[in-house]
Amino acid sequence: MAIPDEMDAMVVAAPGRPLERRRLPVPRPGPDEVLLEVAACGVCRTDLHLVDGELPAAPLPVIPGHEIVGRVVVVGNHVADLTVGDRVGVPWLAWTCGECRYCRMGRENLCDNARFTGYTVNGGYAQYAVADRRYCFRLPASFGDLEAAPLLCAGLIGYRSLRMCGDGVERLGLYGFGAAAHIVAQLAVHRGSEVFAFTRPGDAAAQGFARSLGAVWAGDSTTPPPLPLDAAIVFAPVGALVPAALRAVAPGGVVVCGGIHMSDIPGFPYHILWEERVVRSVANLTRQDGEELLAVAPAAGVRPTVQCFQLEQANEALERLRRGQIEGAAVLVME
Ligand SMILES: [Zn+2]
Ligand SMILES: [Zn+2]
C-alpha cells in the first residue's frame, strides 16, 4: 500500500481556541512502533479539557484523540507481533518506562515517565498515527470500528472505575451519563447490579437513555437516590457531585472519581465521609485493564451507542459534547 507524504489532521494549537485543520507529514514509526491508518477515533471529555487548557503542561501543538481504531500499514524494525493489515486499538496510555517504582510494582498507570496519546504524543484526530506496539490492543471482531473506539477510553476508564468500586456492589450510582457511564451501566447490569443514573437536572433524554440501558432509576444529580448506594462513580467533571455522591452511598460505600479534571470539590461535613466511606480517583489505565475489558465487553453483550462525525467536524463534536448533546459516545470517522 502506498503511504502518502501528507495527511489531514485536527490540531490543538493554543488553549481556548478551536482545533485547527492542518496538512501534516505522515509520521514515521520508530523501531518499536507501528504506523496506523486511522479508521475511527473516539471523542473524549479529556480532549475538551485539553482544548480548554485545563490539563497541565500540554506540549502544543498536538493532535488530540486517544481512542484510536486503525489498521497497521507499516511496522517498525523491532515489531514482531503485529503485521500489516492487523486491526488494533490505541488507548490513552501511549508509553511507559518499565523501570520506575510504579512500573516495577505493576502500576504502570502511575508511571513517572508515562506518555499519553493525544496529549504528550500525537493522537488519532488524523488520517494516520504512530503507536508503541506494546500499547496496541487487538479488538474483538464483534465490534465494528466505530463501536470499538469508545471502548478504548470511555470503556477502559469506566471499567477501571467499576473495578475500584469493589466486589458485591448491588446498587451502583453513575453521575454523568455520557460515553463512559453508558458502557459501565451495561457491564454493571450484566453482573447483576442495579444502576442508578444521575444526569444534569432536567435532562430527560439522558435519563431515558439510561433507563433504556437497564438503569432501575434515573434522575437529576440534585436528587438523592431512592435507596442508599453501595458505590458511585462520578464521571461528570463537577466537584459538587463528590459530596452529593458521598451523601448517596451507604456506610462503607465507595465514591470513585473517573475524570482527569474536575472543578473544585466544595467543603463538606465529616459525617458524610464517616462510617468508612471512601473517596478515590482513578488515573489512566494498565494494559491488564485493557485486556480484561476487551474480554468482558463482548461477553457482557456491551453495545456502545455512537454518534459519528467527519474528521473536519471535530470542533462540532467537541461543542456538542460540552453541551451534553451526545447520546453515548462521539466518534470521528476517517474517509
Ligand atoms: Zn515507569
Ligand atoms: Zn479519554
CSV table of C-alpha atoms and ligand atoms in Angstrom, one decimal:
chain,number,residue,atom,x,y,z
A,1,MET,CA,0.0,0.0,0.0
A,2,ALA,CA,1.3,3.4,-0.9
A,3,ILE,CA,1.6,5.7,2.1
A,4,PRO,CA,1.1,9.4,1.2
A,5,ASP,CA,3.6,12.0,2.4
A,6,GLU,CA,0.9,14.2,4.0
A,7,MET,CA,-2.3,13.8,5.9
A,8,ASP,CA,-5.2,15.7,7.3
A,9,ALA,CA,-5.2,16.4,11.0
A,10,MET,CA,-7.1,18.4,13.5
A,11,VAL,CA,-4.7,20.1,15.9
A,12,VAL,CA,-4.8,21.8,19.3
A,13,ALA,CA,-2.6,24.8,18.6
A,14,ALA,CA,-3.4,27.1,21.5
A,15,PRO,CA,-5.6,26.6,24.6
A,16,GLY,CA,-9.1,28.1,24.4
A,17,ARG,CA,-9.2,28.1,20.6
A,18,PRO,CA,-11.0,25.6,18.3
A,19,LEU,CA,-8.9,22.9,16.7
A,20,GLU,CA,-7.1,23.9,13.5
A,21,ARG,CA,-7.3,21.7,10.4
A,22,ARG,CA,-3.8,21.2,9.1
A,23,ARG,CA,-1.9,19.2,6.5
A,24,LEU,CA,1.0,17.5,8.3
A,25,PRO,CA,3.7,15.0,7.3
A,26,VAL,CA,2.6,11.4,7.8
A,27,PRO,CA,4.7,10.3,10.8
A,28,ARG,CA,7.3,7.5,10.5
A,29,PRO,CA,7.2,4.7,13.1
A,30,GLY,CA,10.2,4.1,15.3
A,31,PRO,CA,11.7,0.6,15.8
A,32,ASP,CA,9.1,-0.4,18.4
A,33,GLU,CA,6.2,1.4,16.8
A,34,VAL,CA,3.7,0.9,14.1
A,35,LEU,CA,2.0,3.3,11.7
A,36,LEU,CA,-1.7,3.0,11.7
A,37,GLU,CA,-4.2,4.2,9.1
A,38,VAL,CA,-6.9,5.6,11.4
A,39,ALA,CA,-10.4,4.2,10.8
A,40,ALA,CA,-12.1,5.9,13.7
A,41,CYS,CA,-11.2,7.9,16.8
A,42,GLY,CA,-13.4,8.5,19.8
A,43,VAL,CA,-14.0,12.0,21.2
A,44,CYS,CA,-13.4,12.1,24.9
A,45,ARG,CA,-14.2,14.7,27.6
A,46,THR,CA,-10.4,14.8,28.2
A,47,ASP,CA,-10.0,16.2,24.7
A,48,LEU,CA,-12.3,19.1,25.8
A,49,HIS,CA,-10.1,19.7,28.9
A,50,LEU,CA,-7.0,19.8,26.6
A,51,VAL,CA,-8.7,22.3,24.3
A,52,ASP,CA,-9.8,24.4,27.2
A,53,GLY,CA,-6.2,24.5,28.7
A,54,GLU,CA,-7.2,22.6,31.8
A,55,LEU,CA,-4.5,19.9,31.5
A,56,PRO,CA,-1.1,20.9,32.8
A,57,ALA,CA,1.9,21.4,30.5
A,58,ALA,CA,0.4,20.2,27.3
A,59,PRO,CA,3.1,20.5,24.7
A,60,LEU,CA,1.3,22.3,21.9
A,61,PRO,CA,0.6,21.9,19.1
A,62,VAL,CA,-0.6,18.4,19.5
A,63,ILE,CA,-3.1,16.1,17.6
A,64,PRO,CA,-5.7,15.0,20.2
A,65,GLY,CA,-7.6,11.7,20.3
A,66,HIS,CA,-6.9,8.7,22.4
A,67,GLU,CA,-9.5,6.2,21.3
A,68,ILE,CA,-7.9,5.1,18.0
A,69,VAL,CA,-9.1,2.2,15.9
A,70,GLY,CA,-6.8,1.7,12.9
A,71,ARG,CA,-5.1,-0.8,10.7
A,72,VAL,CA,-1.3,-1.3,10.7
A,73,VAL,CA,0.3,-0.1,7.5
A,74,VAL,CA,4.0,0.0,8.5
A,75,VAL,CA,5.8,-1.9,11.2
A,76,GLY,CA,9.0,-0.8,12.9
A,77,ASN,CA,12.1,-2.9,12.7
A,78,HIS,CA,11.7,-4.4,16.2
A,79,VAL,CA,8.0,-5.2,15.9
A,80,ALA,CA,7.4,-9.0,15.6
A,81,ASP,CA,3.9,-9.4,17.0
A,82,LEU,CA,2.0,-7.2,14.6
A,83,THR,CA,1.8,-7.2,10.8
A,84,VAL,CA,0.4,-5.0,8.1
A,85,GLY,CA,-3.3,-5.2,7.9
A,86,ASP,CA,-3.9,-6.0,11.7
A,87,ARG,CA,-6.7,-4.0,13.3
A,88,VAL,CA,-5.7,-2.6,16.6
A,89,GLY,CA,-7.0,-0.1,19.2
A,90,VAL,CA,-4.8,2.5,20.9
A,91,PRO,CA,-5.7,3.9,24.3
A,92,TRP,CA,-4.7,6.9,26.4
A,93,LEU,CA,-1.6,5.3,27.8
A,94,ALA,CA,0.9,5.5,25.0
A,95,TRP,CA,4.2,4.5,26.6
A,96,THR,CA,5.7,3.7,30.0
A,97,CYS,CA,9.3,3.3,31.1
A,98,GLY,CA,9.1,-0.1,32.6
A,99,GLU,CA,11.8,0.9,35.2
A,100,CYS,CA,10.3,3.4,37.7
A,101,ARG,CA,8.9,2.3,41.0
A,102,TYR,CA,5.3,2.3,39.7
A,103,CYS,CA,6.2,0.2,36.6
A,104,ARG,CA,8.1,-2.3,38.8
A,105,MET,CA,5.0,-2.5,41.1
A,106,GLY,CA,2.7,-3.3,38.2
A,107,ARG,CA,1.1,0.1,38.5
A,108,GLU,CA,2.1,1.4,35.1
A,109,ASN,CA,-0.9,3.7,35.1
A,110,LEU,CA,1.1,5.8,37.5
A,111,CYS,CA,4.5,5.6,35.6
A,112,ASP,CA,6.7,8.6,36.4
A,113,ASN,CA,7.6,8.9,32.8
A,114,ALA,CA,4.4,7.9,31.1
A,115,ARG,CA,3.4,9.4,27.7
A,116,PHE,CA,-0.2,9.9,26.8
A,117,THR,CA,-1.9,9.5,23.4
A,118,GLY,CA,-3.3,12.7,22.1
A,119,TYR,CA,-1.7,14.7,24.9
A,120,THR,CA,2.0,14.3,25.2
A,121,VAL,CA,2.2,12.3,21.9
A,122,ASN,CA,0.1,12.9,18.8
A,123,GLY,CA,-3.2,11.1,18.7
A,124,GLY,CA,-5.9,10.0,16.4
A,125,TYR,CA,-7.7,13.1,15.1
A,126,ALA,CA,-5.8,12.4,11.9
A,127,GLN,CA,-5.6,10.1,9.0
A,128,TYR,CA,-2.5,8.3,10.3
A,129,ALA,CA,-1.0,7.8,13.8
A,130,VAL,CA,2.0,6.0,15.2
A,131,ALA,CA,1.7,3.9,18.3
A,132,ASP,CA,4.0,1.8,20.5
A,133,ARG,CA,3.4,-1.8,19.7
A,134,ARG,CA,3.0,-2.6,23.4
A,135,TYR,CA,0.0,-0.3,23.6
A,136,CYS,CA,-1.9,-1.7,20.7
A,137,PHE,CA,-4.8,-3.9,21.7
A,138,ARG,CA,-6.3,-6.4,19.4
A,139,LEU,CA,-10.0,-5.8,19.2
A,140,PRO,CA,-12.8,-8.3,19.4
A,141,ALA,CA,-14.3,-9.0,15.9
A,142,SER,CA,-17.8,-8.5,17.2
A,143,PHE,CA,-17.2,-4.7,17.5
A,144,GLY,CA,-17.1,-2.6,14.3
A,145,ASP,CA,-14.5,0.2,14.1
A,146,LEU,CA,-17.0,2.8,15.3
A,147,GLU,CA,-18.2,0.8,18.2
A,148,ALA,CA,-14.8,-0.3,19.3
A,149,ALA,CA,-13.4,3.3,19.5
A,150,PRO,CA,-15.3,4.3,22.7
A,151,LEU,CA,-14.1,1.2,24.5
A,152,LEU,CA,-10.6,2.5,24.4
A,153,CYS,CA,-11.1,5.3,26.9
A,154,ALA,CA,-14.7,5.6,28.0
A,155,GLY,CA,-14.9,1.8,28.3
A,156,LEU,CA,-11.4,1.4,29.8
A,157,ILE,CA,-11.6,4.2,32.4
A,158,GLY,CA,-15.1,3.1,33.1
A,159,TYR,CA,-14.0,-0.5,33.7
A,160,ARG,CA,-11.2,0.5,35.9
A,161,SER,CA,-13.6,2.8,37.9
A,162,LEU,CA,-16.1,0.0,38.2
A,163,ARG,CA,-13.3,-2.3,39.4
A,164,MET,CA,-12.3,0.2,42.1
A,165,CYS,CA,-15.9,0.1,43.4
A,166,GLY,CA,-15.1,-3.4,44.7
A,167,ASP,CA,-17.0,-6.6,44.5
A,168,GLY,CA,-20.5,-7.2,45.6
A,169,VAL,CA,-21.9,-3.8,44.5
A,170,GLU,CA,-25.7,-4.3,44.5
A,171,ARG,CA,-26.6,-0.7,43.9
A,172,LEU,CA,-24.3,1.4,41.7
A,173,GLY,CA,-24.7,5.2,41.1
A,174,LEU,CA,-23.3,6.8,37.9
A,175,TYR,CA,-23.0,10.6,38.0
A,176,GLY,CA,-22.9,12.0,34.4
A,177,PHE,CA,-24.4,9.6,31.9
A,178,GLY,CA,-22.1,10.1,28.9
A,179,ALA,CA,-19.8,7.8,27.0
A,180,ALA,CA,-18.1,6.1,30.0
A,181,ALA,CA,-21.3,5.7,32.0
A,182,HIS,CA,-23.3,4.2,29.2
A,183,ILE,CA,-20.7,1.4,28.8
A,184,VAL,CA,-20.3,0.9,32.6
A,185,ALA,CA,-24.1,0.7,33.0
A,186,GLN,CA,-24.2,-2.3,30.6
A,187,LEU,CA,-21.3,-4.0,32.3
A,188,ALA,CA,-22.8,-3.5,35.8
A,189,VAL,CA,-26.3,-4.6,34.7
A,190,HIS,CA,-24.8,-7.7,33.2
A,191,ARG,CA,-23.1,-8.6,36.5
A,192,GLY,CA,-26.4,-8.1,38.4
A,193,SER,CA,-26.0,-4.7,39.9
A,194,GLU,CA,-28.9,-2.2,40.0
A,195,VAL,CA,-27.8,1.0,38.2
A,196,PHE,CA,-28.9,4.5,39.4
A,197,ALA,CA,-28.1,7.2,36.8
A,198,PHE,CA,-27.7,10.8,37.7
A,199,THR,CA,-27.8,13.4,35.0
A,200,ARG,CA,-27.8,17.2,34.6
A,201,PRO,CA,-31.0,18.4,36.2
A,202,GLY,CA,-33.9,18.1,33.8
A,203,ASP,CA,-32.1,16.1,31.1
A,204,ALA,CA,-35.0,13.8,30.3
A,205,ALA,CA,-33.3,12.5,27.2
A,206,ALA,CA,-30.2,11.2,29.1
A,207,GLN,CA,-32.4,9.8,31.8
A,208,GLY,CA,-34.5,7.9,29.2
A,209,PHE,CA,-31.3,6.7,27.6
A,210,ALA,CA,-30.0,5.4,30.9
A,211,ARG,CA,-33.3,3.5,31.5
A,212,SER,CA,-33.1,2.0,28.0
A,213,LEU,CA,-29.8,0.5,29.0
A,214,GLY,CA,-31.2,-1.1,32.1
A,215,ALA,CA,-30.9,1.6,34.8
A,216,VAL,CA,-33.5,0.9,37.5
A,217,TRP,CA,-33.7,4.6,38.4
A,218,ALA,CA,-32.6,7.8,36.5
A,219,GLY,CA,-33.0,11.3,37.9
A,220,ASP,CA,-31.4,14.7,38.4
A,221,SER,CA,-28.0,14.8,40.1
A,222,THR,CA,-29.5,17.2,42.7
A,223,THR,CA,-32.0,14.5,43.8
A,224,PRO,CA,-31.0,11.8,46.3
A,225,PRO,CA,-31.5,8.2,45.1
A,226,PRO,CA,-34.5,6.3,46.4
A,227,LEU,CA,-32.2,3.8,48.2
A,228,PRO,CA,-28.7,4.1,49.6
A,229,LEU,CA,-26.0,3.1,47.1
A,230,ASP,CA,-23.0,0.7,47.7
A,231,ALA,CA,-20.8,2.7,45.3
A,232,ALA,CA,-20.9,5.6,43.0
A,233,ILE,CA,-18.7,6.7,40.1
A,234,VAL,CA,-18.5,10.4,39.3
A,235,PHE,CA,-17.8,10.9,35.6
A,236,ALA,CA,-19.0,14.5,35.3
A,237,PRO,CA,-16.2,17.0,35.9
A,238,VAL,CA,-18.2,18.7,38.6
A,239,GLY,CA,-16.7,18.8,42.1
A,240,ALA,CA,-20.0,19.4,43.8
A,241,LEU,CA,-21.1,15.9,42.8
A,242,VAL,CA,-18.5,14.4,45.2
A,243,PRO,CA,-20.3,15.4,48.4
A,244,ALA,CA,-23.6,14.6,46.7
A,245,ALA,CA,-22.3,11.1,45.9
A,246,LEU,CA,-21.0,10.7,49.5
A,247,ARG,CA,-24.4,11.5,50.8
A,248,ALA,CA,-25.9,8.9,48.4
A,249,VAL,CA,-23.7,6.0,49.5
A,250,ALA,CA,-24.3,3.7,52.5
A,251,PRO,CA,-21.7,3.2,55.2
A,252,GLY,CA,-18.7,1.5,53.7
A,253,GLY,CA,-19.6,2.9,50.3
A,254,VAL,CA,-17.0,4.0,47.7
A,255,VAL,CA,-17.1,7.1,45.6
A,256,VAL,CA,-14.8,6.9,42.6
A,257,CYS,CA,-13.9,10.0,40.6
A,258,GLY,CA,-13.2,8.8,37.0
A,259,GLY,CA,-12.2,12.0,35.3
A,260,ILE,CA,-8.8,13.6,34.7
A,261,HIS,CA,-10.1,17.1,35.7
A,262,MET,CA,-12.8,18.3,38.0
A,263,SER,CA,-13.9,21.7,39.3
A,264,ASP,CA,-13.0,22.2,43.0
A,265,ILE,CA,-14.8,20.0,45.5
A,266,PRO,CA,-16.7,22.1,48.0
A,267,GLY,CA,-16.2,21.7,51.7
A,268,PHE,CA,-18.4,19.1,53.4
A,269,PRO,CA,-19.1,17.9,56.9
A,270,TYR,CA,-17.1,14.9,58.1
A,271,HIS,CA,-20.1,12.9,58.9
A,272,ILE,CA,-20.8,12.2,55.2
A,273,LEU,CA,-17.4,10.5,54.9
A,274,TRP,CA,-17.6,8.9,58.4
A,275,GLU,CA,-18.6,5.2,58.7
A,276,GLU,CA,-15.8,4.1,56.4
A,277,ARG,CA,-17.0,5.7,53.2
A,278,VAL,CA,-14.1,6.2,50.7
A,279,VAL,CA,-13.4,8.8,48.1
A,280,ARG,CA,-10.8,7.9,45.5
A,281,SER,CA,-9.8,8.8,42.0
A,282,VAL,CA,-8.8,6.6,39.0
A,283,ALA,CA,-5.9,7.6,36.9
A,284,ASN,CA,-5.2,6.3,33.4
A,285,LEU,CA,-5.2,2.5,32.8
A,286,THR,CA,-3.0,-0.5,32.7
A,287,ARG,CA,-2.6,-2.9,29.8
A,288,GLN,CA,-4.3,-5.5,32.0
A,289,ASP,CA,-7.3,-3.3,32.3
A,290,GLY,CA,-7.5,-3.2,28.5
A,291,GLU,CA,-7.2,-6.9,28.1
A,292,GLU,CA,-9.8,-7.6,30.7
A,293,LEU,CA,-12.3,-5.1,29.3
A,294,LEU,CA,-11.9,-6.3,25.8
A,295,ALA,CA,-12.6,-9.9,27.0
A,296,VAL,CA,-15.5,-8.8,29.3
A,297,ALA,CA,-17.3,-6.4,26.9
A,298,PRO,CA,-18.3,-8.9,24.2
A,299,ALA,CA,-19.2,-11.5,26.8
A,300,ALA,CA,-21.5,-8.9,28.6
A,301,GLY,CA,-23.1,-8.0,25.3
A,302,VAL,CA,-21.9,-4.4,25.6
A,303,ARG,CA,-23.1,-2.3,22.6
A,304,PRO,CA,-21.7,1.2,22.5
A,305,THR,CA,-24.0,3.9,21.1
A,306,VAL,CA,-22.1,6.2,18.8
A,307,GLN,CA,-22.7,9.4,17.0
A,308,CYS,CA,-20.4,9.8,14.0
A,309,PHE,CA,-18.7,12.9,12.8
A,310,GLN,CA,-16.2,13.5,10.0
A,311,LEU,CA,-12.7,14.5,11.0
A,312,GLU,CA,-13.2,18.1,10.0
A,313,GLN,CA,-16.3,18.2,12.2
A,314,ALA,CA,-14.2,17.6,15.3
A,315,ASN,CA,-14.9,21.0,16.7
A,316,GLU,CA,-18.7,20.5,16.3
A,317,ALA,CA,-18.4,17.1,18.1
A,318,LEU,CA,-16.5,18.7,21.0
A,319,GLU,CA,-19.0,21.5,21.3
A,320,ARG,CA,-21.9,19.1,21.3
A,321,LEU,CA,-20.1,17.1,24.0
A,322,ARG,CA,-19.6,20.2,26.0
A,323,ARG,CA,-23.4,20.9,25.8
A,324,GLY,CA,-24.3,17.4,26.8
A,325,GLN,CA,-25.9,16.8,23.4
A,326,ILE,CA,-24.2,13.5,22.6
A,327,GLU,CA,-26.1,10.3,23.3
A,328,GLY,CA,-23.4,7.6,24.1
A,329,ALA,CA,-20.1,8.5,22.5
A,330,ALA,CA,-19.0,10.8,19.7
A,331,VAL,CA,-16.7,9.2,17.2
A,332,LEU,CA,-14.7,10.7,14.3
A,333,VAL,CA,-14.8,8.6,11.2
A,334,MET,CA,-12.0,8.9,8.6
A,335,GLU,CA,-12.9,8.8,5.0
B,1,ZN,ZN,7.6,3.8,34.7
B,2,ZN,ZN,-10.5,9.7,27.4
